[in-house]
XYZ file of C-alpha atoms in Angstrom:
206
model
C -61.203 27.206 -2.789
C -59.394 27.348 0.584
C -56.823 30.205 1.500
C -53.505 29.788 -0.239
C -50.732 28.177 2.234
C -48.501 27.819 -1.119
C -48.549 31.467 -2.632
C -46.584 32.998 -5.373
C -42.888 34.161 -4.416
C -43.227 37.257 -1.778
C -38.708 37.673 -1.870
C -36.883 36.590 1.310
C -38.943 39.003 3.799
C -42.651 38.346 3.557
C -45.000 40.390 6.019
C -48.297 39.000 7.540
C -50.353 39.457 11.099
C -51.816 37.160 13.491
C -55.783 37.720 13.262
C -58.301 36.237 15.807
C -61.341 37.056 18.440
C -60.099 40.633 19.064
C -60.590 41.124 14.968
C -64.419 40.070 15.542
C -66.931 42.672 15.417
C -67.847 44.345 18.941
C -70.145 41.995 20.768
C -68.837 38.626 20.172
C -67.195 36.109 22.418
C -67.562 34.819 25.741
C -68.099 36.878 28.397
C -64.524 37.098 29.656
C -63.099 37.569 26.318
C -65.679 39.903 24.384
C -64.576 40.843 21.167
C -63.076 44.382 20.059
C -63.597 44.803 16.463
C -59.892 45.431 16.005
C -58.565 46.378 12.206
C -57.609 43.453 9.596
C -54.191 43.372 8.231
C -53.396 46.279 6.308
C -52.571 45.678 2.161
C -49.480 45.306 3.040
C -49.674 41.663 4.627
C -49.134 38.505 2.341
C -50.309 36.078 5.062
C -51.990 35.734 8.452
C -52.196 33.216 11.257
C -55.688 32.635 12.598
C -56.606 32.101 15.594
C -58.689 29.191 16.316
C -59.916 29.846 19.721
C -61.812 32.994 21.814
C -58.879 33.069 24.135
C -58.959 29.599 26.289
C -59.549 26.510 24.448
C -63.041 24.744 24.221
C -64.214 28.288 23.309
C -64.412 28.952 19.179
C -63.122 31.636 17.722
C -66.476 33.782 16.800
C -65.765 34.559 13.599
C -63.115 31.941 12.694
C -65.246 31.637 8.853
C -65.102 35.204 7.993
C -61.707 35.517 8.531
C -60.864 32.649 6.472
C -62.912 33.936 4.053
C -60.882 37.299 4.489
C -58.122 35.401 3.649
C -59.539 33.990 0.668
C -60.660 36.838 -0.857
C -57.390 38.713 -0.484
C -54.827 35.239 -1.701
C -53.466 35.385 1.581
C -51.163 32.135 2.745
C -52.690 31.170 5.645
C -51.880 29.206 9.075
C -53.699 28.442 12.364
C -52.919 29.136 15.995
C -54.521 27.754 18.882
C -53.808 28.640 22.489
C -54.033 25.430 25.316
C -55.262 25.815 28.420
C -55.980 23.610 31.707
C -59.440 22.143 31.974
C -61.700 23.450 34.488
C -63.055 21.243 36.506
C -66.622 20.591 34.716
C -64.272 19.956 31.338
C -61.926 17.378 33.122
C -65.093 15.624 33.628
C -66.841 15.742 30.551
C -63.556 14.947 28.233
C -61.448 12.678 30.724
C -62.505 9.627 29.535
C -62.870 10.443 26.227
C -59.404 10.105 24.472
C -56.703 7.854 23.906
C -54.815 7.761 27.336
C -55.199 6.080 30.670
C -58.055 7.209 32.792
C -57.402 5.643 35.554
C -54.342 8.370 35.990
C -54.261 11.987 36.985
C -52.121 12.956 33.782
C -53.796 10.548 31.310
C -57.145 12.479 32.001
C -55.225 15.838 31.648
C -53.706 14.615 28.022
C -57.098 13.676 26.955
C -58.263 17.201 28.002
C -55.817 18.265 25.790
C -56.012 15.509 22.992
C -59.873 16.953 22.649
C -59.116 20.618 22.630
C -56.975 19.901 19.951
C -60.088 17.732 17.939
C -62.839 20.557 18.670
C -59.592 22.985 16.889
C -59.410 20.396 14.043
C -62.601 20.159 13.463
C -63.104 23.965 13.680
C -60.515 24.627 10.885
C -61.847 21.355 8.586
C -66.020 23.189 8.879
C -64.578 26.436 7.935
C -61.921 25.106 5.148
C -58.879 25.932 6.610
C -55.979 23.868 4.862
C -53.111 24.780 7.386
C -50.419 22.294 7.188
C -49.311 23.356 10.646
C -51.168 24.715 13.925
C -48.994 26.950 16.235
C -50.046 25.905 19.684
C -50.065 29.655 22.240
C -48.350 28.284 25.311
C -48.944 31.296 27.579
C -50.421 32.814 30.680
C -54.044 32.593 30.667
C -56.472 34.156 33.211
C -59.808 32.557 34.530
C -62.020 30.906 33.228
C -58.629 28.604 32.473
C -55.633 29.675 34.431
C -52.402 26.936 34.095
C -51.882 24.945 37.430
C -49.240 25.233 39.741
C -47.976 22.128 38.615
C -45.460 21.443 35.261
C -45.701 18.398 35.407
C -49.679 18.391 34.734
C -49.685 21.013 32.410
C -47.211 19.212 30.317
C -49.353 16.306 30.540
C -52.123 18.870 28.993
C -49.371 20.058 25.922
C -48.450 16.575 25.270
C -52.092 15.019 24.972
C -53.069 17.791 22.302
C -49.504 18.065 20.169
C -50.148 14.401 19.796
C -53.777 14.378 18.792
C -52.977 17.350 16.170
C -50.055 14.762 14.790
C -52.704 12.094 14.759
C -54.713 14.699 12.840
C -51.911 14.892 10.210
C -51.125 18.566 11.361
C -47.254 19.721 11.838
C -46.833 21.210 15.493
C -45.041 24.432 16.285
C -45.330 26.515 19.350
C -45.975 30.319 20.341
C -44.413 31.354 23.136
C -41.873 32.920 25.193
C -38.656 30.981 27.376
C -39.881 32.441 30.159
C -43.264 31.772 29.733
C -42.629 28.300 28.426
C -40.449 27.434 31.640
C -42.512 29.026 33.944
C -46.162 27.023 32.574
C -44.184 23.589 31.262
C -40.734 23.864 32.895
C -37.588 22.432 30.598
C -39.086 19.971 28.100
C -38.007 20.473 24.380
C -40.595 19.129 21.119
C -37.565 21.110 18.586
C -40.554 21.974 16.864
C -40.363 25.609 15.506
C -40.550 28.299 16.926
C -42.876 31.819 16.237
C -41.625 34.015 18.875
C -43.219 37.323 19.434
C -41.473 40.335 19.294
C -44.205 42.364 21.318
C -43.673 45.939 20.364
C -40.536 46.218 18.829
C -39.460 47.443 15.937
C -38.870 45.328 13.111
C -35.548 45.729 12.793
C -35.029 44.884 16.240
């Protein structure tokens, strides 16, 4: 059976952890984002959020099917994440004139970068039997191999192209990020999607 997204009732506070390639075992991942066997969630969680990718898109999480089988075994609820990132310039290429938008424009081949980071994440969760009715997409600074360009405008057209292939995927949309990060990487637009905002390291009463 897949990982529970429907649970039994946890009260009105319900604890959980974000899990992804940092949880792999040691020796995993690309070479810019090598994995550091980090701990699973403690008993204490009821759900987690897995992460789909091994840091920039077009890159797998590792070890996404053990950790959904982690979640399995334990009756976690569980959700996806997914962090976009700007093509390089060999992935412009190959996926540009793949998807659903224009070609022939600058920003339709940047959505359909993003419409097929968000397919390869579909189809990721779908081989591993991951039933999350949403995917939180990680807008956030990324360093090389897949930095964000200096320009909002085209890295919006990268956000749009995969938030609308993950609706065409029959996925709800939310995002992961900060307001400063999210102006500085996509400038003012609004989705009033939901929100999962971190809290970095502060306490949880804070």
């Amino acid at each position: 059976s897949t990982p529970s997204v429907t649970g039994p009732d946890a009260g009105r506070l319900v604890v959980g952890r974000d899990v992804s390639w940092p949880n792999c075992p040691k020796g995993m991942g690309i070479p810019s984002r090598p994995s550091q066997g980090k701990p699973m969630p403690p008993p204490s969680a009821r759900f987690v959020v897995v992460g789909l990718t091994n840091g920039p898109a077009f890159h797998p999480n590792p070890c996404l099917e053990a950790q959904v089988d982690y979640a399995r075994l334990n009756h976690l609820w569980a959700s996806a994440y997914a962090v976009v990132t700007y093509p390089t310039r060999g992935q412009l290429r190959r996926y540009a004139a793949q998807g659903p938008h224009d070609g022939r424009e600058r920003l339709g081949r940047l959505r359909d970068t993003g419409a097929a980071q968000a397919l390869q994440n579909v189809a990721g969760m779908r081989a591993v039997g991951l039933d999350s009715p949403i995917v939180w997409v990680d807008v956030e600074p990324v360093s090389p191999p897949s930095p964000w360009s200096g320009s909002r405008a085209a890295n919006r057209a990268v956000l749009a192209g995969a938030v609308a292939a993950y609706r065409r995927a029959g996925l709800r949309v939310g995002f992961y990020s900060t307001p400063n990060m999210w102006r500085d990487i996509v400038g003012r637009v609004r989705y009033r999607f939901p929100e999962w905002r971190t809290a970095g390291l502060s306490t949880r009463r804070a």
